[in-house]
Amino acid sequence: MTDTPFSKRSNPASTFTEWLREQNQENWDAAINHRFIDELFAGTVADDVLQHYLVQDYQFIDRFVALLGAAIASADLFTSRVRFSRFAAMITSDENTYFLRAFDELGLVDKYRITPPLTEPTKAFQALMTESAESRMYPLCLSVLVVAEWLYLSWADRPDATLPERFIHAEWITLHNNPAFADFIGWLRSELDRTGPLLDAQDQAHCADMFGRAVALERAFFDHVYTPLTYS
């Protein structure tokens, strides 16, 4: 958590979301340039590693949708509620369908699709999303949502990369790097850039704390998929 308010930032030209990322640059860069991402683009990530990643990641959807609901409830503008509602519809349709198709491709048995054993990074991220939702503060909800979505756009944005052949690799990339998704991330950041600077120093520090914990957990989540569990 930073003790320096946004108004005292070292780079006066930075936006609120840039200020938050700057404080977590090491973990941010480690996550978006992770070995897992390199192997995903190359189409060489091992099936057991990808299965472990997807099984654990799928356990975020319920808490993530609840966090979207909290953002809808706490938003200060009707237009913001509408935008989040549309995004929630995408998460529960297109992205959910990808997971189910990927599980079929990887031969995952039903019980691990619904109630798999949860790893520590998964449980910690679920807890952070719950904490953020239960704050009932729009900027705090945004602080976790921005990391969860902006960091994924950042790792997926490799303009010169060729997509891998298998859909389980390629579609996970294109779900997080397409014009509609990029436009949503731009809007999502603008919401936190609009509301964050209006907070007092204590609440800004709370935003920074949640943002930083989310970035660290994203990095830890990528790290931990290389010690996969057995799902059979």
Short mmCIF file of C-alpha atoms in Angstrom, two decimals:
data_model
loop_
_atom_site.label_atom_id
_atom_site.label_comp_id
_atom_site.label_asym_id
_atom_site.label_seq_id
_atom_site.Cartn_x
_atom_site.Cartn_y
_atom_site.Cartn_z
CA MET A 1 0.00 0.00 0.00
CA THR A 2 1.31 3.43 -0.88
CA ASP A 3 1.26 6.28 1.61
CA THR A 4 1.62 8.87 -1.16
CA PRO A 5 -1.68 10.19 -2.56
CA PHE A 6 -2.25 10.44 -6.28
CA SER A 7 -1.90 14.22 -6.14
CA LYS A 8 1.72 13.78 -4.98
CA ARG A 9 2.69 11.23 -7.67
CA SER A 10 6.21 11.44 -9.08
CA ASN A 11 4.93 11.59 -12.66
CA PRO A 12 2.26 14.33 -12.82
CA ALA A 13 1.31 13.32 -16.37
CA SER A 14 0.23 9.81 -15.39
CA THR A 15 -3.43 8.89 -15.01
CA PHE A 16 -4.74 7.17 -11.89
CA THR A 17 -4.53 3.71 -13.50
CA GLU A 18 -1.02 4.41 -14.83
CA TRP A 19 -0.01 5.57 -11.34
CA LEU A 20 -1.30 2.31 -9.89
CA ARG A 21 0.51 0.20 -12.49
CA GLU A 22 3.77 2.13 -12.03
CA GLN A 23 3.81 1.07 -8.38
CA ASN A 24 3.59 -2.58 -9.43
CA GLN A 25 5.68 -2.54 -12.59
CA GLU A 26 7.94 -5.47 -11.64
CA ASN A 27 5.06 -7.89 -11.01
CA TRP A 28 3.10 -6.50 -13.96
CA ASP A 29 5.98 -7.04 -16.41
CA ALA A 30 6.73 -10.49 -14.99
CA ALA A 31 3.10 -11.52 -15.51
CA ILE A 32 2.60 -10.23 -19.06
CA ASN A 33 5.96 -11.62 -20.21
CA HIS A 34 5.61 -14.93 -18.38
CA ARG A 35 6.87 -18.24 -19.69
CA PHE A 36 3.26 -19.45 -19.80
CA ILE A 37 2.32 -16.62 -22.18
CA ASP A 38 5.30 -17.32 -24.44
CA GLU A 39 4.35 -20.99 -24.62
CA LEU A 40 0.68 -20.16 -25.19
CA PHE A 41 1.54 -18.05 -28.25
CA ALA A 42 3.94 -20.71 -29.49
CA GLY A 43 1.29 -23.41 -29.04
CA THR A 44 3.74 -25.42 -26.95
CA VAL A 45 2.23 -25.15 -23.47
CA ALA A 46 1.79 -28.71 -22.19
CA ASP A 47 -1.79 -29.98 -22.03
CA ASP A 48 -1.54 -30.80 -18.31
CA VAL A 49 -0.28 -27.28 -17.59
CA LEU A 50 -3.01 -25.66 -19.68
CA GLN A 51 -5.63 -27.90 -18.11
CA HIS A 52 -4.47 -26.91 -14.63
CA TYR A 53 -4.54 -23.24 -15.62
CA LEU A 54 -8.03 -23.42 -17.11
CA VAL A 55 -9.51 -25.53 -14.31
CA GLN A 56 -8.34 -23.06 -11.70
CA ASP A 57 -9.19 -20.00 -13.81
CA TYR A 58 -12.72 -21.28 -14.37
CA GLN A 59 -13.27 -21.10 -10.62
CA PHE A 60 -13.02 -17.31 -10.85
CA ILE A 61 -16.10 -16.84 -13.02
CA ASP A 62 -18.65 -17.01 -10.22
CA ARG A 63 -16.80 -14.48 -8.01
CA PHE A 64 -15.95 -12.35 -11.03
CA VAL A 65 -19.59 -12.07 -12.07
CA ALA A 66 -20.48 -11.22 -8.46
CA LEU A 67 -17.82 -8.48 -8.56
CA LEU A 68 -19.35 -7.16 -11.79
CA GLY A 69 -22.69 -7.12 -9.99
CA ALA A 70 -21.16 -5.10 -7.16
CA ALA A 71 -19.75 -2.64 -9.70
CA ILE A 72 -23.20 -2.33 -11.28
CA ALA A 73 -24.76 -1.72 -7.87
CA SER A 74 -22.18 0.83 -6.71
CA ALA A 75 -21.62 2.71 -9.99
CA ASP A 76 -22.48 6.39 -9.92
CA LEU A 77 -23.81 6.54 -13.48
CA PHE A 78 -26.58 4.64 -15.24
CA THR A 79 -24.45 4.43 -18.40
CA SER A 80 -21.78 2.63 -16.38
CA ARG A 81 -24.31 0.10 -15.13
CA VAL A 82 -25.39 -0.60 -18.71
CA ARG A 83 -21.81 -1.10 -19.91
CA PHE A 84 -21.03 -3.55 -17.11
CA SER A 85 -24.27 -5.43 -17.72
CA ARG A 86 -23.33 -6.00 -21.34
CA PHE A 87 -19.84 -7.19 -20.35
CA ALA A 88 -21.30 -9.61 -17.81
CA ALA A 89 -23.43 -11.10 -20.58
CA MET A 90 -20.28 -11.74 -22.64
CA ILE A 91 -18.48 -13.41 -19.74
CA THR A 92 -21.38 -15.76 -19.10
CA SER A 93 -21.73 -16.66 -22.79
CA ASP A 94 -18.67 -16.50 -25.08
CA GLU A 95 -15.99 -17.00 -22.44
CA ASN A 96 -17.93 -19.64 -20.55
CA THR A 97 -18.45 -21.56 -23.80
CA TYR A 98 -14.70 -21.50 -24.50
CA PHE A 99 -14.00 -23.14 -21.14
CA LEU A 100 -16.50 -25.92 -21.77
CA ARG A 101 -15.11 -26.63 -25.24
CA ALA A 102 -11.55 -26.57 -23.91
CA PHE A 103 -12.44 -29.00 -21.14
CA ASP A 104 -13.90 -31.35 -23.74
CA GLU A 105 -10.76 -31.05 -25.87
CA LEU A 106 -8.55 -31.81 -22.88
CA GLY A 107 -10.71 -34.70 -21.68
CA LEU A 108 -11.48 -33.21 -18.29
CA VAL A 109 -13.93 -35.25 -16.23
CA ASP A 110 -17.09 -33.52 -15.03
CA LYS A 111 -16.32 -33.36 -11.32
CA TYR A 112 -13.21 -31.24 -11.87
CA ARG A 113 -15.16 -28.77 -13.98
CA ILE A 114 -17.47 -27.99 -11.07
CA THR A 115 -15.65 -28.66 -7.79
CA PRO A 116 -11.91 -29.10 -8.32
CA PRO A 117 -9.41 -28.81 -5.48
CA LEU A 118 -8.44 -25.15 -5.23
CA THR A 119 -4.85 -23.97 -5.09
CA GLU A 120 -3.68 -21.22 -2.77
CA PRO A 121 -3.41 -18.54 -5.51
CA THR A 122 -6.94 -19.41 -6.66
CA LYS A 123 -8.36 -19.14 -3.15
CA ALA A 124 -6.49 -15.89 -2.53
CA PHE A 125 -7.83 -14.32 -5.73
CA GLN A 126 -11.36 -15.45 -4.94
CA ALA A 127 -11.04 -13.86 -1.51
CA LEU A 128 -9.76 -10.59 -3.01
CA MET A 129 -12.68 -10.41 -5.44
CA THR A 130 -15.10 -11.03 -2.58
CA GLU A 131 -13.42 -8.35 -0.45
CA SER A 132 -13.60 -5.90 -3.33
CA ALA A 133 -17.28 -6.66 -4.00
CA GLU A 134 -18.22 -6.41 -0.34
CA SER A 135 -16.58 -2.99 -0.02
CA ARG A 136 -19.59 -1.55 -1.91
CA MET A 137 -17.26 1.17 -3.20
CA TYR A 138 -17.15 1.61 -6.97
CA PRO A 139 -13.43 2.57 -7.20
CA LEU A 140 -12.45 -0.44 -5.07
CA CYS A 141 -14.45 -2.76 -7.31
CA LEU A 142 -12.77 -1.14 -10.30
CA SER A 143 -9.29 -1.54 -8.81
CA VAL A 144 -9.51 -5.33 -8.99
CA LEU A 145 -11.51 -5.44 -12.24
CA VAL A 146 -8.97 -3.22 -14.01
CA VAL A 147 -6.11 -5.56 -13.13
CA ALA A 148 -8.04 -8.70 -14.08
CA GLU A 149 -8.86 -7.31 -17.54
CA TRP A 150 -6.12 -4.79 -18.40
CA LEU A 151 -3.30 -7.20 -17.54
CA TYR A 152 -4.86 -9.83 -19.82
CA LEU A 153 -5.17 -7.37 -22.70
CA SER A 154 -1.52 -6.45 -22.10
CA TRP A 155 -0.20 -10.00 -22.37
CA ALA A 156 -2.44 -10.81 -25.34
CA ASP A 157 -1.34 -7.72 -27.30
CA ARG A 158 1.51 -9.08 -29.41
CA PRO A 159 0.79 -7.55 -32.84
CA ASP A 160 3.57 -9.42 -34.67
CA ALA A 161 2.73 -12.84 -33.24
CA THR A 162 1.14 -15.59 -35.33
CA LEU A 163 -1.75 -17.36 -33.65
CA PRO A 164 -1.15 -21.02 -32.77
CA GLU A 165 -3.10 -23.70 -34.60
CA ARG A 166 -5.10 -25.30 -31.76
CA PHE A 167 -8.20 -23.42 -30.68
CA ILE A 168 -7.48 -24.00 -26.99
CA HIS A 169 -4.44 -21.75 -27.42
CA ALA A 170 -5.61 -19.36 -30.12
CA GLU A 171 -9.07 -18.57 -28.76
CA TRP A 172 -7.78 -17.84 -25.27
CA ILE A 173 -5.58 -15.21 -26.90
CA THR A 174 -8.26 -13.73 -29.17
CA LEU A 175 -10.80 -13.58 -26.34
CA HIS A 176 -8.43 -11.12 -24.69
CA ASN A 177 -7.20 -9.27 -27.75
CA ASN A 178 -9.95 -8.04 -30.03
CA PRO A 179 -11.31 -4.55 -30.75
CA ALA A 180 -14.39 -4.93 -28.54
CA PHE A 181 -12.35 -6.14 -25.57
CA ALA A 182 -9.72 -3.42 -26.04
CA ASP A 183 -12.46 -0.80 -26.20
CA PHE A 184 -13.98 -2.11 -22.97
CA ILE A 185 -10.61 -2.00 -21.20
CA GLY A 186 -10.13 1.59 -22.33
CA TRP A 187 -13.52 2.45 -20.89
CA LEU A 188 -12.89 0.45 -17.70
CA ARG A 189 -9.65 2.31 -17.06
CA SER A 190 -11.37 5.63 -17.77
CA GLU A 191 -13.91 4.85 -15.04
CA LEU A 192 -11.17 4.36 -12.45
CA ASP A 193 -9.27 7.36 -13.83
CA ARG A 194 -12.46 9.38 -13.35
CA THR A 195 -13.41 8.21 -9.85
CA GLY A 196 -10.08 7.37 -8.21
CA PRO A 197 -8.67 10.91 -8.01
CA LEU A 198 -11.85 12.07 -6.24
CA LEU A 199 -11.14 9.79 -3.25
CA ASP A 200 -9.36 10.95 -0.14
CA ALA A 201 -5.79 9.77 0.48
CA GLN A 202 -6.88 6.85 2.67
CA ASP A 203 -9.26 5.45 0.07
CA GLN A 204 -6.73 5.99 -2.70
CA ALA A 205 -4.27 3.94 -0.65
CA HIS A 206 -6.94 1.24 -0.31
CA CYS A 207 -7.31 1.21 -4.11
CA ALA A 208 -3.54 0.94 -4.49
CA ASP A 209 -3.41 -1.92 -2.00
CA MET A 210 -6.10 -3.92 -3.82
CA PHE A 211 -4.57 -3.18 -7.21
CA GLY A 212 -1.12 -4.29 -6.01
CA ARG A 213 -2.43 -7.48 -4.43
CA ALA A 214 -4.28 -8.33 -7.63
CA VAL A 215 -1.16 -7.87 -9.78
CA ALA A 216 0.93 -10.01 -7.41
CA LEU A 217 -1.72 -12.73 -7.49
CA GLU A 218 -1.83 -12.69 -11.30
CA ARG A 219 1.91 -13.34 -11.36
CA ALA A 220 1.63 -16.05 -8.71
CA PHE A 221 -1.20 -17.70 -10.65
CA PHE A 222 0.95 -18.01 -13.80
CA ASP A 223 3.85 -19.32 -11.72
CA HIS A 224 1.83 -22.02 -9.99
CA VAL A 225 0.43 -23.70 -13.10
CA TYR A 226 3.78 -25.42 -13.63
CA THR A 227 3.14 -27.63 -10.62
CA PRO A 228 -0.11 -29.09 -11.97
CA LEU A 229 -2.54 -31.22 -10.02
CA THR A 230 -3.86 -34.53 -11.32
CA TYR A 231 -7.39 -34.16 -12.71
CA SER A 232 -8.35 -37.74 -13.48
#
